[in-house]
mmCIF file of C-alpha atoms and ligand atoms in Angstrom:
data_model
loop_
_atom_site.group_PDB
_atom_site.id
_atom_site.type_symbol
_atom_site.label_atom_id
_atom_site.label_comp_id
_atom_site.label_asym_id
_atom_site.label_seq_id
_atom_site.Cartn_x
_atom_site.Cartn_y
_atom_site.Cartn_z
ATOM 1 C CA MET A 232 16.204 1.781 20.663
ATOM 2 C CA ILE A 233 18.943 0.968 17.761
ATOM 3 C CA ASN A 234 17.939 -1.336 15.062
ATOM 4 C CA ARG A 235 20.650 -4.100 15.099
ATOM 5 C CA VAL A 236 19.930 -5.765 11.707
ATOM 6 C CA LEU A 237 20.900 -8.789 10.140
ATOM 7 C CA LEU A 238 20.087 -8.698 6.270
ATOM 8 C CA VAL A 239 19.722 -11.579 4.434
ATOM 9 C CA GLU A 240 19.537 -11.480 0.432
ATOM 10 C CA ARG A 241 20.379 -13.671 -2.100
ATOM 11 C CA ASP A 242 21.010 -11.233 -4.900
ATOM 12 C CA ARG A 243 24.279 -9.798 -4.952
ATOM 13 C CA LEU A 244 23.687 -6.551 -6.275
ATOM 14 C CA MET A 245 20.340 -6.333 -4.598
ATOM 15 C CA LEU A 246 22.458 -6.926 -0.546
ATOM 16 C CA GLU A 247 24.616 -4.133 -1.735
ATOM 17 C CA LYS A 248 22.250 -1.794 -2.538
ATOM 18 C CA LEU A 249 20.192 -2.536 0.932
ATOM 19 C CA THR A 250 23.595 -2.483 2.740
ATOM 20 C CA GLN A 251 23.891 0.971 1.671
ATOM 21 C CA VAL A 252 20.441 1.719 2.697
ATOM 22 C CA VAL A 253 20.685 0.230 6.599
ATOM 23 C CA GLN A 254 24.008 1.838 6.977
ATOM 24 C CA GLY A 255 22.892 5.110 5.700
ATOM 25 C CA THR A 256 19.684 5.582 7.879
ATOM 26 C CA ARG A 257 19.261 6.707 11.387
ATOM 27 C CA GLY A 258 18.800 4.194 14.273
ATOM 28 C CA PHE A 259 19.867 1.543 12.075
ATOM 29 C CA GLU A 260 22.914 -0.735 12.559
ATOM 30 C CA LEU A 261 23.902 -3.413 10.052
ATOM 31 C CA VAL A 262 25.367 -6.240 12.246
ATOM 32 C CA ALA A 263 25.613 -8.862 9.705
ATOM 33 C CA ARG A 264 24.681 -9.719 6.515
ATOM 34 C CA TYR A 265 24.515 -13.032 4.231
ATOM 35 C CA GLN A 266 23.798 -14.200 0.636
ATOM 36 C CA SER A 267 23.297 -17.612 1.957
ATOM 37 C CA ILE A 268 20.181 -18.600 3.939
ATOM 38 C CA SER A 269 22.414 -21.355 6.197
ATOM 39 C CA ASP A 270 25.124 -19.262 6.916
ATOM 40 C CA ALA A 271 22.806 -16.534 8.525
ATOM 41 C CA LEU A 272 21.573 -19.594 10.790
ATOM 42 C CA GLY A 273 24.653 -21.017 11.291
ATOM 43 C CA GLN A 274 26.674 -17.852 12.218
ATOM 44 C CA GLY A 275 24.717 -14.703 12.643
ATOM 45 C CA ALA A 276 23.726 -15.303 16.574
ATOM 46 C CA ILE A 277 26.530 -13.996 17.734
ATOM 47 C CA PHE A 278 25.946 -10.577 16.308
ATOM 48 C CA ASN A 279 22.776 -10.242 18.389
ATOM 49 C CA PRO A 280 20.319 -9.026 15.824
ATOM 50 C CA ASN A 281 17.148 -7.682 17.089
ATOM 51 C CA LEU A 282 15.543 -6.951 13.304
ATOM 52 C CA ILE A 283 16.286 -9.394 10.794
ATOM 53 C CA LEU A 284 15.193 -8.371 6.917
ATOM 54 C CA LEU A 285 14.796 -11.542 5.399
ATOM 55 C CA ASP A 286 14.600 -11.929 1.423
ATOM 56 C CA ILE A 287 11.759 -14.219 0.743
ATOM 57 C CA GLU A 288 11.242 -14.353 -2.846
ATOM 58 C CA LYS A 289 10.831 -18.042 -4.585
ATOM 59 C CA GLN A 290 11.565 -19.390 -0.905
ATOM 60 C CA ASN A 291 9.146 -21.665 1.176
ATOM 61 C CA SER A 292 8.593 -18.422 3.124
ATOM 62 C CA VAL A 293 6.639 -20.246 6.214
ATOM 63 C CA ALA A 294 9.675 -22.928 6.372
ATOM 64 C CA LEU A 295 12.054 -19.853 6.279
ATOM 65 C CA ILE A 296 10.502 -18.100 9.175
ATOM 66 C CA ALA A 297 9.995 -21.039 11.519
ATOM 67 C CA ASP A 298 13.678 -21.641 10.986
ATOM 68 C CA PHE A 299 14.522 -17.924 11.686
ATOM 69 C CA LEU A 300 12.250 -17.399 14.940
ATOM 70 C CA LYS A 301 14.364 -20.817 16.239
ATOM 71 C CA VAL A 302 17.476 -19.421 15.952
ATOM 72 C CA TYR A 303 16.524 -15.599 16.750
ATOM 73 C CA PRO A 304 13.381 -15.837 19.167
ATOM 74 C CA LYS A 305 13.658 -12.318 20.245
ATOM 75 C CA ALA A 306 14.355 -10.379 17.023
ATOM 76 C CA SER A 307 11.221 -9.115 14.500
ATOM 77 C CA ILE A 308 11.624 -10.341 10.990
ATOM 78 C CA LEU A 309 10.673 -8.439 8.416
ATOM 79 C CA CYS A 310 10.243 -10.055 5.033
ATOM 80 C CA MET A 311 11.485 -8.531 1.696
ATOM 81 C CA GLY A 312 10.153 -9.081 -1.851
ATOM 82 C CA GLU A 313 9.535 -8.014 -4.905
ATOM 83 C CA LYS A 314 6.225 -7.281 -5.412
ATOM 84 C CA TRP A 315 3.120 -7.801 -2.367
ATOM 85 C CA GLN A 316 0.355 -10.536 -2.470
ATOM 86 C CA ALA A 317 -2.313 -10.744 0.125
ATOM 87 C CA GLU A 318 -1.990 -14.285 0.117
ATOM 88 C CA SER A 319 1.467 -14.392 1.185
ATOM 89 C CA ALA A 320 1.462 -11.307 3.119
ATOM 90 C CA SER A 321 -1.146 -13.193 5.548
ATOM 91 C CA HIS A 322 0.691 -16.496 5.554
ATOM 92 C CA ILE A 323 3.921 -14.859 6.527
ATOM 93 C CA VAL A 324 2.261 -12.585 9.560
ATOM 94 C CA LYS A 325 0.685 -15.567 10.676
ATOM 95 C CA ALA A 326 4.149 -17.619 10.533
ATOM 96 C CA GLY A 327 5.689 -15.161 12.639
ATOM 97 C CA ALA A 328 6.873 -12.294 10.699
ATOM 98 C CA ARG A 329 6.169 -8.930 11.753
ATOM 99 C CA GLY A 330 5.756 -7.642 8.199
ATOM 100 C CA TYR A 331 6.655 -7.119 4.686
ATOM 101 C CA ILE A 332 8.377 -5.216 2.909
ATOM 102 C CA ILE A 333 8.986 -4.179 -1.081
ATOM 103 C CA LYS A 334 12.794 -4.381 -2.249
ATOM 104 C CA PRO A 335 14.563 -1.852 -2.959
ATOM 105 C CA PHE A 336 13.418 0.430 -0.419
ATOM 106 C CA THR A 337 14.223 3.939 0.938
ATOM 107 C CA GLY A 338 15.982 4.787 4.020
ATOM 108 C CA VAL A 339 12.741 6.615 4.888
ATOM 109 C CA GLU A 340 10.584 3.732 3.943
ATOM 110 C CA LEU A 341 12.744 1.046 6.224
ATOM 111 C CA GLN A 342 12.063 3.465 9.106
ATOM 112 C CA GLU A 343 8.258 3.815 8.365
ATOM 113 C CA ALA A 344 7.851 -0.051 7.920
ATOM 114 C CA VAL A 345 9.405 -0.518 11.512
ATOM 115 C CA ASP A 346 7.059 1.639 12.872
ATOM 116 C CA THR A 347 4.142 0.929 11.539
ATOM 117 C CA PHE A 348 4.804 -2.764 12.515
ATOM 118 C CA ALA A 349 5.902 -1.923 15.916
ATOM 119 C CA LYS A 350 2.316 0.269 16.812
ATOM 120 C CA MET A 351 0.020 -2.278 14.912
ATOM 121 C CA GLY A 352 -1.246 -5.297 15.295
ATOM 122 C CA SER A 353 -1.108 -8.113 13.019
ATOM 123 C CA GLU A 354 -3.467 -8.791 9.951
ATOM 124 C CA SER A 355 -4.972 -11.544 11.974
ATOM 125 C CA GLY A 356 -5.881 -9.180 14.817
ATOM 126 C CA CYS A 357 -8.052 -6.813 12.491
ATOM 127 C CA GLU A 358 -11.429 -6.873 13.141
ATOM 128 C CA THR A 359 -12.706 -5.653 9.778
ATOM 129 C CA LEU A 360 -16.262 -3.713 10.524
ATOM 130 C CA VAL A 361 -18.477 -2.813 7.384
ATOM 131 C CA PHE A 362 -21.441 -0.675 7.810
ATOM 132 C CA PHE A 363 -24.129 -2.024 5.242
ATOM 133 C CA SER A 364 -27.600 0.286 4.867
ATOM 134 C CA PRO A 365 -30.332 -0.820 2.670
ATOM 135 C CA LYS A 366 -31.354 2.532 1.890
ATOM 136 C CA GLY A 367 -29.373 5.724 1.522
ATOM 137 C CA LYS A 368 -29.337 8.023 4.762
ATOM 138 C CA SER A 369 -29.055 5.692 7.441
ATOM 139 C CA GLY A 370 -26.653 7.777 9.734
ATOM 140 C CA LYS A 371 -23.792 5.479 8.906
ATOM 141 C CA THR A 372 -21.047 8.016 7.942
ATOM 142 C CA THR A 373 -22.181 9.812 10.755
ATOM 143 C CA LEU A 374 -21.869 6.919 12.952
ATOM 144 C CA ILE A 375 -18.593 5.607 11.208
ATOM 145 C CA ALA A 376 -16.768 8.305 11.919
ATOM 146 C CA ASN A 377 -18.075 8.820 15.427
ATOM 147 C CA LEU A 378 -16.897 5.083 16.448
ATOM 148 C CA ALA A 379 -13.872 5.523 14.642
ATOM 149 C CA VAL A 380 -12.761 8.143 17.292
ATOM 150 C CA ALA A 381 -14.222 6.256 20.249
ATOM 151 C CA LEU A 382 -12.495 3.069 19.525
ATOM 152 C CA ALA A 383 -9.321 4.977 19.230
ATOM 153 C CA ARG A 384 -9.988 6.485 22.375
ATOM 154 C CA LYS A 385 -10.741 3.571 24.390
ATOM 155 C CA THR A 386 -8.038 1.405 22.934
ATOM 156 C CA HIS A 387 -5.111 3.586 22.252
ATOM 157 C CA GLU A 388 -4.747 1.307 18.773
ATOM 158 C CA GLN A 389 -4.712 1.905 15.285
ATOM 159 C CA VAL A 390 -8.147 3.097 13.466
ATOM 160 C CA GLY A 391 -8.700 3.002 9.779
ATOM 161 C CA ILE A 392 -11.630 3.939 7.741
ATOM 162 C CA ILE A 393 -12.395 3.232 4.133
ATOM 163 C CA ASP A 394 -14.735 5.294 2.265
ATOM 164 C CA ALA A 395 -15.552 2.995 -0.313
ATOM 165 C CA ASP A 396 -19.068 4.256 -0.679
ATOM 166 C CA LEU A 397 -17.500 5.012 -4.159
ATOM 167 C CA GLN A 398 -20.103 7.670 -5.367
ATOM 168 C CA PHE A 399 -21.038 9.956 -2.918
ATOM 169 C CA GLY A 400 -18.688 9.087 0.086
ATOM 170 C CA ASP A 401 -18.285 12.300 2.376
ATOM 171 C CA MET A 402 -15.736 11.197 4.946
ATOM 172 C CA ALA A 403 -13.566 13.747 3.795
ATOM 173 C CA VAL A 404 -16.110 16.487 4.404
ATOM 174 C CA PHE A 405 -17.014 15.077 7.939
ATOM 175 C CA PHE A 406 -13.614 14.954 9.081
ATOM 176 C CA ASN A 407 -13.073 18.397 7.104
ATOM 177 C CA LEU A 408 -10.272 16.749 4.990
ATOM 178 C CA ALA A 409 -9.057 18.300 1.956
ATOM 179 C CA PRO A 410 -7.273 14.911 0.697
ATOM 180 C CA LYS A 411 -3.726 14.510 -1.138
ATOM 181 C CA SER A 412 -4.965 11.035 -2.134
ATOM 182 C CA THR A 413 -7.921 9.166 -2.333
ATOM 183 C CA ILE A 414 -9.120 5.568 -2.786
ATOM 184 C CA VAL A 415 -8.973 6.108 -6.514
ATOM 185 C CA GLU A 416 -5.061 6.695 -6.361
ATOM 186 C CA ALA A 417 -4.811 3.487 -4.115
ATOM 187 C CA ALA A 418 -6.353 1.464 -6.193
ATOM 188 C CA ARG A 419 -4.691 2.671 -9.217
ATOM 189 C CA ASP A 420 -1.288 1.934 -7.303
ATOM 190 C CA ALA A 421 -2.564 -0.929 -5.386
ATOM 191 C CA LYS A 422 -0.638 -3.573 -7.520
ATOM 192 C CA PHE A 423 2.879 -1.912 -6.807
ATOM 193 C CA LEU A 424 2.234 -0.984 -3.061
ATOM 194 C CA SER A 425 2.580 -2.776 0.425
ATOM 195 C CA PRO A 426 0.987 -2.153 3.321
ATOM 196 C CA ILE A 427 3.390 0.064 4.383
ATOM 197 C CA THR A 428 3.190 2.563 1.305
ATOM 198 C CA LEU A 429 -0.234 1.981 1.295
ATOM 199 C CA HIS A 430 -0.619 3.739 4.732
ATOM 200 C CA SER A 431 0.397 6.957 3.343
ATOM 201 C CA TYR A 432 -2.574 7.289 1.116
ATOM 202 C CA TYR A 433 -4.606 7.350 4.297
ATOM 203 C CA MET A 434 -5.235 10.887 5.822
ATOM 204 C CA PRO A 435 -4.435 11.332 9.444
ATOM 205 C CA VAL A 436 -7.302 12.510 11.495
ATOM 206 C CA THR A 437 -6.157 11.814 15.161
ATOM 207 C CA GLN A 438 -2.638 10.479 16.137
ATOM 208 C CA ASN A 439 -4.672 6.998 16.048
ATOM 209 C CA VAL A 440 -7.449 7.653 13.649
ATOM 210 C CA SER A 441 -6.480 7.839 9.335
ATOM 211 C CA VAL A 442 -9.229 7.991 6.368
ATOM 212 C CA LEU A 443 -8.591 6.542 3.110
ATOM 213 C CA CYS A 444 -11.128 8.847 1.407
ATOM 214 C CA GLY A 445 -13.609 8.316 -1.084
ATOM 215 C CA THR A 446 -13.689 9.474 -4.918
ATOM 216 C CA GLU A 447 -13.759 13.451 -5.245
ATOM 217 C CA THR A 448 -16.286 13.156 -8.290
ATOM 218 C CA PRO A 449 -18.894 10.300 -8.738
ATOM 219 C CA ASN A 450 -17.607 9.704 -12.267
ATOM 220 C CA LEU A 451 -14.333 8.525 -10.643
ATOM 221 C CA SER A 452 -16.067 5.494 -9.328
ATOM 222 C CA ASP A 453 -15.207 3.035 -11.943
ATOM 223 C CA LYS A 454 -11.842 3.596 -11.488
ATOM 224 C CA VAL A 455 -11.576 1.092 -8.458
ATOM 225 C CA SER A 456 -12.351 -1.986 -9.117
ATOM 226 C CA ILE A 457 -13.455 -4.709 -7.070
ATOM 227 C CA ARG A 458 -10.789 -6.484 -7.217
ATOM 228 C CA ARG A 459 -8.384 -3.547 -6.211
ATOM 229 C CA LEU A 460 -10.899 -2.817 -3.285
ATOM 230 C CA GLU A 461 -10.250 -6.522 -1.942
ATOM 231 C CA ASN A 462 -6.682 -5.361 -2.098
ATOM 232 C CA ILE A 463 -6.980 -2.742 -0.526
ATOM 233 C CA ILE A 464 -9.164 -4.059 2.555
ATOM 234 C CA SER A 465 -6.720 -7.180 2.689
ATOM 235 C CA MET A 466 -3.545 -4.657 3.228
ATOM 236 C CA SER A 467 -5.276 -2.343 5.299
ATOM 237 C CA ARG A 468 -5.762 -5.312 7.931
ATOM 238 C CA SER A 469 -2.269 -5.366 8.658
ATOM 239 C CA LEU A 470 -2.021 -1.541 9.345
ATOM 240 C CA PHE A 471 -5.116 -1.392 11.695
ATOM 241 C CA ARG A 472 -6.688 -3.198 14.721
ATOM 242 C CA TYR A 473 -10.073 -2.150 13.593
ATOM 243 C CA LEU A 474 -10.998 -1.198 9.973
ATOM 244 C CA LEU A 475 -13.972 0.767 9.345
ATOM 245 C CA ILE A 476 -15.821 0.190 6.066
ATOM 246 C CA ASP A 477 -18.737 2.895 4.691
ATOM 247 C CA VAL A 478 -20.010 1.303 1.411
ATOM 248 C CA PRO A 479 -22.752 2.366 -0.971
ATOM 249 C CA PRO A 480 -26.363 1.489 0.211
ATOM 250 C CA GLY A 481 -28.187 -1.273 -1.279
ATOM 251 C CA PHE A 482 -26.553 -4.442 -2.716
ATOM 252 C CA ASN A 483 -24.168 -3.751 -5.318
ATOM 253 C CA PRO A 484 -20.632 -5.297 -6.080
ATOM 254 C CA THR A 485 -18.864 -2.847 -3.789
ATOM 255 C CA SER A 486 -20.983 -3.791 -0.695
ATOM 256 C CA ILE A 487 -21.337 -7.087 -1.205
ATOM 257 C CA ALA A 488 -17.316 -7.530 -1.864
ATOM 258 C CA ALA A 489 -16.766 -5.327 1.502
ATOM 259 C CA ALA A 490 -19.262 -7.627 3.152
ATOM 260 C CA GLU A 491 -17.800 -10.385 2.380
ATOM 261 C CA LYS A 492 -14.196 -9.403 3.851
ATOM 262 C CA SER A 493 -15.741 -8.312 6.935
ATOM 263 C CA ASN A 494 -15.404 -9.945 10.608
ATOM 264 C CA THR A 495 -18.796 -8.025 10.807
ATOM 265 C CA THR A 496 -21.506 -6.291 9.203
ATOM 266 C CA PHE A 497 -23.777 -4.116 10.572
ATOM 267 C CA LEU A 498 -26.845 -3.507 9.008
ATOM 268 C CA VAL A 499 -27.875 0.288 9.604
ATOM 269 C CA SER A 500 -31.200 2.015 9.297
ATOM 270 C CA MET A 501 -32.490 5.225 10.535
ATOM 271 C CA ILE A 502 -35.805 5.796 11.720
ATOM 272 C CA ASN A 503 -37.668 7.601 9.210
ATOM 273 C CA ASP A 504 -41.125 6.315 8.709
ATOM 274 C CA ALA A 505 -42.452 2.555 8.812
ATOM 275 C CA TYR A 506 -40.363 1.088 6.238
ATOM 276 C CA GLU A 507 -37.132 0.404 7.593
ATOM 277 C CA ILE A 508 -37.943 -2.642 9.740
ATOM 278 C CA ASP A 509 -39.293 -4.098 6.758
ATOM 279 C CA HIS A 510 -35.813 -3.084 4.488
ATOM 280 C CA THR A 511 -33.933 -4.270 7.354
ATOM 281 C CA LYS A 512 -35.481 -7.765 7.182
ATOM 282 C CA ARG A 513 -35.096 -8.051 3.606
ATOM 283 C CA ALA A 514 -31.482 -7.192 3.803
ATOM 284 C CA LEU A 515 -30.737 -9.943 6.567
ATOM 285 C CA GLU A 516 -32.733 -12.508 4.454
ATOM 286 C CA ILE A 517 -29.767 -12.040 1.977
ATOM 287 C CA PHE A 518 -27.223 -12.318 4.656
ATOM 288 C CA LYS A 519 -28.464 -15.444 5.789
ATOM 289 C CA ASP A 520 -26.390 -16.924 2.837
ATOM 290 C CA TRP A 521 -23.341 -16.870 5.563
ATOM 291 C CA GLU A 522 -23.337 -19.811 7.524
ATOM 292 C CA ASP A 523 -21.828 -18.094 10.675
ATOM 293 C CA TYR A 524 -24.468 -15.025 9.964
ATOM 294 C CA ASN A 525 -25.896 -14.831 13.303
ATOM 295 C CA GLU A 526 -22.408 -13.887 14.928
ATOM 296 C CA ARG A 527 -21.929 -11.633 11.806
ATOM 297 C CA VAL A 528 -24.441 -9.271 10.847
ATOM 298 C CA LYS A 529 -25.716 -7.324 13.481
ATOM 299 C CA ALA A 530 -28.508 -4.811 13.019
ATOM 300 C CA ILE A 531 -28.108 -1.200 14.431
ATOM 301 C CA PHE A 532 -30.801 1.790 14.033
ATOM 302 C CA THR A 533 -30.078 5.392 13.986
ATOM 303 C CA ARG A 534 -32.511 8.418 15.289
ATOM 304 C CA VAL A 535 -34.338 6.158 17.736
ATOM 305 C CA GLU A 536 -36.750 8.054 20.083
ATOM 306 C CA PRO A 537 -37.118 7.737 23.048
ATOM 307 C CA CYS A 538 -33.795 5.984 22.914
ATOM 308 C CA ASN A 539 -34.068 3.451 25.308
ATOM 309 C CA SER A 540 -33.800 -0.513 25.877
ATOM 310 C CA GLN A 541 -37.539 -0.394 25.613
ATOM 311 C CA SER A 542 -37.516 1.174 21.971
ATOM 312 C CA GLN A 543 -34.451 -1.030 21.225
ATOM 313 C CA GLN A 544 -36.642 -4.489 22.589
ATOM 314 C CA ASN A 545 -39.396 -2.869 20.384
ATOM 315 C CA LEU A 546 -37.472 -3.169 17.322
ATOM 316 C CA ALA A 547 -35.585 -6.477 18.014
ATOM 317 C CA ASN A 548 -39.113 -8.248 18.501
ATOM 318 C CA LYS A 549 -40.487 -6.282 15.223
ATOM 319 C CA LEU A 550 -37.404 -7.529 13.569
ATOM 320 C CA GLY A 551 -37.126 -10.777 14.889
ATOM 321 C CA TYR A 552 -33.416 -10.481 15.573
ATOM 322 C CA PRO A 553 -31.323 -8.718 18.060
ATOM 323 C CA VAL A 554 -30.730 -5.228 17.684
ATOM 324 C CA THR A 555 -27.073 -4.344 18.750
ATOM 325 C CA ALA A 556 -27.257 -0.798 18.893
ATOM 326 C CA ILE A 557 -29.528 2.267 18.718
ATOM 327 C CA ILE A 558 -28.455 5.870 17.928
ATOM 328 C CA PRO A 559 -30.323 8.542 19.587
ATOM 329 C CA ASN A 560 -32.153 11.518 17.191
ATOM 330 C CA GLU A 561 -29.862 14.293 17.606
ATOM 331 C CA TYR A 562 -29.506 16.390 14.734
ATOM 332 C CA GLY A 563 -27.929 19.132 16.317
ATOM 333 C CA ILE A 564 -25.134 18.000 17.622
ATOM 334 C CA VAL A 565 -24.416 16.122 14.641
ATOM 335 C CA SER A 566 -24.632 18.542 12.304
ATOM 336 C CA ASP A 567 -23.175 20.949 14.794
ATOM 337 C CA ALA A 568 -20.095 18.481 15.281
ATOM 338 C CA ALA A 569 -19.499 18.100 11.317
ATOM 339 C CA ASP A 570 -19.803 22.076 10.798
ATOM 340 C CA ASN A 571 -16.557 22.128 12.741
ATOM 341 C CA GLY A 572 -15.125 18.887 11.493
ATOM 342 C CA LYS A 573 -15.353 17.408 15.020
ATOM 343 C CA MET A 574 -16.913 14.164 16.059
ATOM 344 C CA ALA A 575 -20.312 14.493 18.089
ATOM 345 C CA SER A 576 -19.013 12.733 20.968
ATOM 346 C CA ASP A 577 -15.554 14.859 21.067
ATOM 347 C CA ILE A 578 -17.944 18.085 21.152
ATOM 348 C CA ARG A 579 -20.352 16.562 23.778
ATOM 349 C CA PRO A 580 -18.927 13.533 25.118
ATOM 350 C CA ASP A 581 -21.831 13.349 27.748
ATOM 351 C CA SER A 582 -24.504 13.616 25.004
ATOM 352 C CA PRO A 583 -26.661 10.423 24.785
ATOM 353 C CA LEU A 584 -25.192 9.872 21.115
ATOM 354 C CA ALA A 585 -22.028 9.794 22.610
ATOM 355 C CA ARG A 586 -23.111 7.695 25.183
ATOM 356 C CA SER A 587 -24.895 5.331 22.549
ATOM 357 C CA VAL A 588 -21.558 5.279 20.610
ATOM 358 C CA ASP A 589 -19.385 4.548 23.436
ATOM 359 C CA ARG A 590 -21.515 1.695 24.218
ATOM 360 C CA LEU A 591 -21.196 0.335 20.888
ATOM 361 C CA ALA A 592 -17.386 0.613 21.035
ATOM 362 C CA ASP A 593 -17.328 -1.358 23.964
ATOM 363 C CA GLU A 594 -19.362 -4.067 22.237
ATOM 364 C CA ILE A 595 -16.740 -4.264 19.596
ATOM 365 C CA THR A 596 -13.924 -4.399 21.843
ATOM 366 C CA GLY A 597 -15.376 -7.006 23.753
ATOM 367 C CA ARG A 598 -15.823 -4.732 27.129
ATOM 368 C CA GLY A 599 -19.016 -4.739 26.877
ATOM 369 C CA HIS A 600 -19.443 -8.665 27.376
ATOM 370 C CA ARG A 601 -16.644 -8.456 29.657
ATOM 371 C CA ILE A 602 -18.758 -5.801 32.076
ATOM 372 C CA ARG A 603 -21.875 -8.303 31.325
ATOM 373 C CA TRP A 604 -20.775 -11.475 31.860
ATOM 374 C CA GLU A 605 -17.640 -11.355 34.506
ATOM 375 C CA LYS A 606 -18.582 -11.901 37.869
ATOM 376 C CA SER A 607 -17.042 -9.859 40.846
HETATM 377 N N1 ADP B 976 -28.556 10.215 15.066
HETATM 378 C C1 ADP B 976 -28.664 10.978 14.188
HETATM 379 N N2 ADP B 976 -29.553 12.018 14.221
HETATM 380 C C2 ADP B 976 -30.129 12.919 13.788
HETATM 381 N N3 ADP B 976 -29.851 12.802 12.632
HETATM 382 C C3 ADP B 976 -28.838 12.100 12.136
HETATM 383 C C4 ADP B 976 -28.101 11.286 12.832
HETATM 384 N N4 ADP B 976 -27.186 10.869 12.255
HETATM 385 C C5 ADP B 976 -27.211 11.159 10.882
HETATM 386 N N5 ADP B 976 -28.076 12.235 10.790
HETATM 387 C C6 ADP B 976 -28.001 13.466 9.892
HETATM 388 O O1 ADP B 976 -29.046 12.310 8.607
HETATM 389 C C7 ADP B 976 -28.279 12.534 7.122
HETATM 390 C C8 ADP B 976 -27.806 11.421 6.822
HETATM 391 O O2 ADP B 976 -26.555 11.002 7.927
HETATM 392 P P1 ADP B 976 -25.077 9.956 6.988
HETATM 393 O O3 ADP B 976 -24.610 9.664 8.425
HETATM 394 O O4 ADP B 976 -24.547 11.078 6.057
HETATM 395 O O5 ADP B 976 -25.857 9.130 6.724
HETATM 396 P P2 ADP B 976 -25.550 7.925 5.704
HETATM 397 O O6 ADP B 976 -24.005 7.993 5.780
HETATM 398 O O7 ADP B 976 -26.148 7.079 5.848
HETATM 399 O O8 ADP B 976 -26.201 9.004 4.255
HETATM 400 C C9 ADP B 976 -27.464 13.683 7.916
HETATM 401 O O9 ADP B 976 -28.087 15.029 7.661
HETATM 402 C C10 ADP B 976 -26.773 13.594 9.559
HETATM 403 O O10 ADP B 976 -26.563 14.683 9.544
HETATM 404 MG MG1 MG B 977 -22.905 8.213 3.731
#
């Protein structure tokens, strides 16, 4: 489909610059351009644009978008500004724009913006899932990697992983990636990025799964400030339908900041000795500060033997809190898969581990509930 572009830009020089970019980009046709908003609203409709590039710098963007949607109900609106701000970006998406691009941009960036925004949902439609563990070695990285692949396979939606286990993140190893860029570069550049440009810091794993890899060495972790991390999470929310975040074990500024940004925080513990229940209980206590913690905090145990509903119920009884998922003890499959840079669920789709992960994916996408509650 050809993009019939209506360009609205107050600044004369910028308008010239962007005109050349649009005209020079394949698949884009400039059908009209205006410096004045009232002209664009009053005269542009006869050109039947399907993509509006709208300067919102120093304007009431929400009102502006509403005006354009009224006149151009079928067109996609991409807002343009000089720098990305999390707050304004979520406002404009709520107001009905497809997304935001930083100007001036190149033809490649324009193309990428249109492709990305066509593929993904809006920020408000992103489920942000944080995986918290009271202690290290909880099986959470294994779970996140397998779950991301399962979510993408089931929904065909875009799934992102942020490895924010800043000192000892190993998501890259898990997926056999040699990242060209990591969370360190993303944090360094965050101020100048829009979601579209942030996307290029993610490494693709499959068609629908990408990873923002962790630091290459532990000493780099202090290069990622909490504010930048929050910024990266906010921006990433407009890139993916599901965003899975791996955080360092225990309560620390990073894990807390990520959990605060989540729709759901999973408390993940691996069954090893008798203490997991106790640790999870104590972690639950801390999350009770959240008013909505009953819906927002979910418990998961890994390496559960035997992995059946009876065990799940027993764990829930001991914990005094529902247990959302249990993952079986399958060291062989997990480590074979990791050696191959593949997911356990891909190597052995019928294994108990893959099925447990699938069930959790159903729970997250709402299919689990539907299966259970829907009559017929
Ligand atoms: N379900 C499982 N059954 C058996 N071993 C597992 C399982 N999940 C993970 N492991 C193993 O436990 C270790 C820690 O797993 P990992 O996912 O890296 O945990 P974390 O990210 O919490 O440190 C790894 O050696 C991994 O192979
Ligand atoms: Mg880990």
